[in-house]
Tab-separated table of C-alpha atoms in Angstrom:
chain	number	residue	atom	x	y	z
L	70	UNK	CA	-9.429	-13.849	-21.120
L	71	UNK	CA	-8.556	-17.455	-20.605
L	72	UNK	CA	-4.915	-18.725	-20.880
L	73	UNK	CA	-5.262	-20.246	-24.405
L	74	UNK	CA	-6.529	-16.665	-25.637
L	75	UNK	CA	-3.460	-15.096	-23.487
L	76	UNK	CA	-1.452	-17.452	-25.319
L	77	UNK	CA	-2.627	-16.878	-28.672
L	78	UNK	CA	-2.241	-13.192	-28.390
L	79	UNK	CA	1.082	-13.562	-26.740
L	80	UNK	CA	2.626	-15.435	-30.409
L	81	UNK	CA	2.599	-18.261	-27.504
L	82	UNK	CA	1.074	-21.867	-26.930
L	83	UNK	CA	-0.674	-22.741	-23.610
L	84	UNK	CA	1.670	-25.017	-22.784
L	85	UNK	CA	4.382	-22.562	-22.603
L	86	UNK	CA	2.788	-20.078	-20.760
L	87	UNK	CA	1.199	-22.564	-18.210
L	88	UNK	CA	4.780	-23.892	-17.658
L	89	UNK	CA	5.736	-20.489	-16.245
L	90	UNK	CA	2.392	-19.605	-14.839
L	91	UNK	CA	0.333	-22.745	-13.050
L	92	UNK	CA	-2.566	-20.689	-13.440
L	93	UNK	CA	-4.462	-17.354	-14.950
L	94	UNK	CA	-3.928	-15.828	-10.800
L	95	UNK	CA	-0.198	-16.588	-10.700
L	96	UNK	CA	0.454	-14.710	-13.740
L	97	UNK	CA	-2.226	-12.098	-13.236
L	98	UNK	CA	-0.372	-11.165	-9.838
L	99	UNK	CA	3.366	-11.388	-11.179
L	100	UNK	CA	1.789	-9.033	-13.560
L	101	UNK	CA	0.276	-6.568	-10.870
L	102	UNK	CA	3.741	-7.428	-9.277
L	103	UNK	CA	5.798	-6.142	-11.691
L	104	UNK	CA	3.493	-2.982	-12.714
L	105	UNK	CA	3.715	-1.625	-8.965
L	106	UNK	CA	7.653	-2.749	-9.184
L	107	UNK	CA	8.519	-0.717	-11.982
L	108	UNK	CA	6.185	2.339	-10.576
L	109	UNK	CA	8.956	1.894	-7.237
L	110	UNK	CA	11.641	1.200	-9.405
L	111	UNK	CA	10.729	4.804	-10.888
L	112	UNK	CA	11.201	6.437	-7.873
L	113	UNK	CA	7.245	7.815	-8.983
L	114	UNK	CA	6.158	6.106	-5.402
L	115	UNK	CA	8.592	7.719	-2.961
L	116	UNK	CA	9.422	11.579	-2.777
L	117	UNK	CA	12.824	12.484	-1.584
L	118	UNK	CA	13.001	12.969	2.348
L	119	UNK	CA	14.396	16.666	1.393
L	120	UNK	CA	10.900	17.773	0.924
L	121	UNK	CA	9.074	19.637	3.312
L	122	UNK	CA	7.238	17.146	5.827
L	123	UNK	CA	3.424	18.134	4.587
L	124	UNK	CA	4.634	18.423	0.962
L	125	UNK	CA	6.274	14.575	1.339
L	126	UNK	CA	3.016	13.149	2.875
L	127	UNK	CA	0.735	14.650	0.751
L	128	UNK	CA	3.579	13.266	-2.769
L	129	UNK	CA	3.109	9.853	-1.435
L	130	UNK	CA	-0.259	9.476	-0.599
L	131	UNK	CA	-1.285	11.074	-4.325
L	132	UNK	CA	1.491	8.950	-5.573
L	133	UNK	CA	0.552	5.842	-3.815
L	134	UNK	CA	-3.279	6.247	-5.126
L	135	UNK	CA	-2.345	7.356	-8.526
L	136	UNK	CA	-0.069	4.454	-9.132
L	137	UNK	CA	-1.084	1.472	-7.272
L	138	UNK	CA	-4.392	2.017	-5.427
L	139	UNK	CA	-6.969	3.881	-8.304
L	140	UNK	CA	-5.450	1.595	-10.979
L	141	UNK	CA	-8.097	-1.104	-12.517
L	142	UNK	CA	-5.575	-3.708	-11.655
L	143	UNK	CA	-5.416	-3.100	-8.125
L	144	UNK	CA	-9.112	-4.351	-8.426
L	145	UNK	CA	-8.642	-6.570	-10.689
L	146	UNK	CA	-5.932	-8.680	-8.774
L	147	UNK	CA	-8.432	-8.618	-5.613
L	148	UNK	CA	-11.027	-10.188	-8.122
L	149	UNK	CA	-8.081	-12.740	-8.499
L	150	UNK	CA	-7.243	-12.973	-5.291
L	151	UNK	CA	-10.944	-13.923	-3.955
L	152	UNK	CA	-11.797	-16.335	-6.757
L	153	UNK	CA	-8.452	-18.491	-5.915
L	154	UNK	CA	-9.120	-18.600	-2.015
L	155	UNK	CA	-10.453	-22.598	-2.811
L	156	UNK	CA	-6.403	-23.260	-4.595
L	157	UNK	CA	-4.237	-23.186	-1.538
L	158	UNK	CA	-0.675	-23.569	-4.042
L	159	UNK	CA	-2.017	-20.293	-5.857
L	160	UNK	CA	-2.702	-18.809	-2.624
L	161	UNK	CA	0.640	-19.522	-0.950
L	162	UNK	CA	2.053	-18.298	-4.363
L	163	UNK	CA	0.100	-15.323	-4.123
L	164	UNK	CA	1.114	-14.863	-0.294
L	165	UNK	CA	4.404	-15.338	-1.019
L	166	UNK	CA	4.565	-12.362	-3.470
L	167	UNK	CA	2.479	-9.674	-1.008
L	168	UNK	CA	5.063	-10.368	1.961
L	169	UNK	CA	7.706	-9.164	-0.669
L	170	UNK	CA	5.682	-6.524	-1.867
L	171	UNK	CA	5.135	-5.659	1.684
L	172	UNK	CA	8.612	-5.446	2.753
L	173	UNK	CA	9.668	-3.569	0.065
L	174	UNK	CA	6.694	-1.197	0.564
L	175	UNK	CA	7.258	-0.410	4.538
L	176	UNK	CA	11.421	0.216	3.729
L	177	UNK	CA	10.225	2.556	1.032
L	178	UNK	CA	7.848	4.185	3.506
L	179	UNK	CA	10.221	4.066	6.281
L	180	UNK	CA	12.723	5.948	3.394
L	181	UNK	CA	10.598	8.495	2.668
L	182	UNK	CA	9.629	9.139	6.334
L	183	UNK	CA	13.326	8.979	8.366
L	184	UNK	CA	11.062	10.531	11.355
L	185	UNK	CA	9.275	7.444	12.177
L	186	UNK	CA	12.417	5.200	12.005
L	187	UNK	CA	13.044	4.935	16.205
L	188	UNK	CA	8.856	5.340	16.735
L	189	UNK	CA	8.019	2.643	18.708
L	190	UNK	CA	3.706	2.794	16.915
L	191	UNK	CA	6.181	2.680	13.470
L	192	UNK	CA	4.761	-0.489	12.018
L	193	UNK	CA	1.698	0.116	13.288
L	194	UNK	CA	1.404	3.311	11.147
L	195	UNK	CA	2.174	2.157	7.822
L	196	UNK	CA	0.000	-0.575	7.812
L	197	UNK	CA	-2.530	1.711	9.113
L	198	UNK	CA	-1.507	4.012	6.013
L	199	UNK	CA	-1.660	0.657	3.534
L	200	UNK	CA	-5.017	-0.102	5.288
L	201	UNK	CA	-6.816	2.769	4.396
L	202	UNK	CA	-5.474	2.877	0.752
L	203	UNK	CA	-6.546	-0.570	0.420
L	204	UNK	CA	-9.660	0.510	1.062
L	205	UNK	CA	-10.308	3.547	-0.800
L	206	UNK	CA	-9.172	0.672	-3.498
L	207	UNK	CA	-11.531	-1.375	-2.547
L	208	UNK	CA	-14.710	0.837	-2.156
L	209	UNK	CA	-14.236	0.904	-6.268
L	210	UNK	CA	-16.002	-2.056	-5.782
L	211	UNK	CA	-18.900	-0.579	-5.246
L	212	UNK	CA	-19.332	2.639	-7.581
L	213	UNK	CA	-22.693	3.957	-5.954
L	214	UNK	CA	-22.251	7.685	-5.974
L	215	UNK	CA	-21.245	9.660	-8.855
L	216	UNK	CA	-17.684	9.696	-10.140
L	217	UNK	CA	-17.208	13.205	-9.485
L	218	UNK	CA	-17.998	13.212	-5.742
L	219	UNK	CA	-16.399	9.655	-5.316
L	220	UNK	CA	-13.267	11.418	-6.417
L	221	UNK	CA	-14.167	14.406	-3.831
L	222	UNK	CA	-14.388	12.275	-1.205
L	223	UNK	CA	-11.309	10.283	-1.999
L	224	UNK	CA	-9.174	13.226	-2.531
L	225	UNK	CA	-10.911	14.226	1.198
L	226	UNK	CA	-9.356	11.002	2.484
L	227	UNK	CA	-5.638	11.310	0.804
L	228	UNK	CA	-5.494	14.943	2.824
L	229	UNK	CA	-7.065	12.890	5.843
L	230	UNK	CA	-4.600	10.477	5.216
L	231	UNK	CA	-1.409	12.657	4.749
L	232	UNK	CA	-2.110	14.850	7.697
L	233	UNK	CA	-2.036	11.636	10.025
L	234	UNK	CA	1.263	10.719	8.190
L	235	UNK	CA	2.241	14.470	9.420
L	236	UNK	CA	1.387	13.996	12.753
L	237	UNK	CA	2.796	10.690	13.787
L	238	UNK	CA	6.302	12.101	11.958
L	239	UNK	CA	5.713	15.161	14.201
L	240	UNK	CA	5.179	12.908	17.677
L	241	UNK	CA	8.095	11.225	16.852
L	242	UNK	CA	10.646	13.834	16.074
L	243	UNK	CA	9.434	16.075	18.733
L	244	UNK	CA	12.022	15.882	21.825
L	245	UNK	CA	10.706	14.303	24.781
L	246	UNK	CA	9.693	16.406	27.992
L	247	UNK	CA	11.677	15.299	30.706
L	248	UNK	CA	9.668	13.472	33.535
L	249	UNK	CA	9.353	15.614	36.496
L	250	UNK	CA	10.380	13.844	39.617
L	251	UNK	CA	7.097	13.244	41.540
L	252	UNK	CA	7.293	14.879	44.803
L	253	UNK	CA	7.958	12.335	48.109
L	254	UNK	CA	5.211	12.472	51.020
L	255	UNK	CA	7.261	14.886	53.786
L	256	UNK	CA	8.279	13.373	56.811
L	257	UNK	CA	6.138	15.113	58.686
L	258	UNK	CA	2.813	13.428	58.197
């Protein structure tokens, strides 16, 4: 859809809409913006850190899939996203709104998952946990197998995905051993 059609369709001229929006990627990613806002905004994305640790994991992974990740959009703003990498002010634009988005993301993760906050591999874990959702997004791309074991093998990865949520929560809560003192040489050698 171009941004005259958008405009049409909107009750709108192009004028008006390309004074908010400089181009069809800005507003497409406001758009994708606001959709995943309002799914956080919900509270859909986040369970409550009362749950049970596995039960919490496995929420937000589902959630995150469900609501951001599986959605045509997510595709459809990385379609955006690669056919403005030759318009450097959309791309700053567009930059500008994923550091947001990724701030409020890792607080929300860092929320739901109070075990990780003093884990020193913290940051490292959620964007390992983004990473691989981004992917499973991604490999939409490229629907070669049939829907029903694509979904299989997705819902094979969320499990994957939630138990190494588990187990980093677990490492870090777990109390720390105490370091044996090593043993000093005797003094008669």
């Amino acid at each position: 859809m171009s941004i005259h059609e958008l405009a049409r369709t909107a009750g709108m001229t192009s004028g008006a809409v390309q004074h908010h929006f400089e181009s069809k990627a800005v507003l497409m990613m406001q758009v994708l913006g606001e959709l995943i806002q309002s799914g956080v905004d919900a509270g859909e994305l986040w369970p409550a850190e009362t749950l049970p640790l596995h039960e919490r994991a496995s929420a937000f992974v589902n959630a995150a899939w469900q609501l951001i990740y599986a959605q045509p959009r997510f595709v459809a703003a990385w379609n955006i996203y690669l056919g403005t990498r030759n318009q450097p002010e959309v791309l700053a634009q567009i930059a500008s709104l994923r550091i947001e988005l990724g701030e409020q993301m890792e607080a929300g993760f860092f929320g739901a998952f109070p075990e990780l906050e003093n884990a020193a591999d913290r940051h490292a874990v959620v964007g390992l946990v983004f990473s691989a959702l981004r992917g499973l997004g991604l490999l939409q791309l490229f629907p070669s197998t049939a829907e029903e074991v694509r979904s299989e093998r997705s819902q094979a990865q969320l499990a994957c995905l939630a138990d190494l949520i588990v187990a980093h929560c677990e490492a870090a809560a777990a109390p720390r051993k105490p370091r044996k003192p090593s043993r000093a040489p005797s003094a008669r050698s």
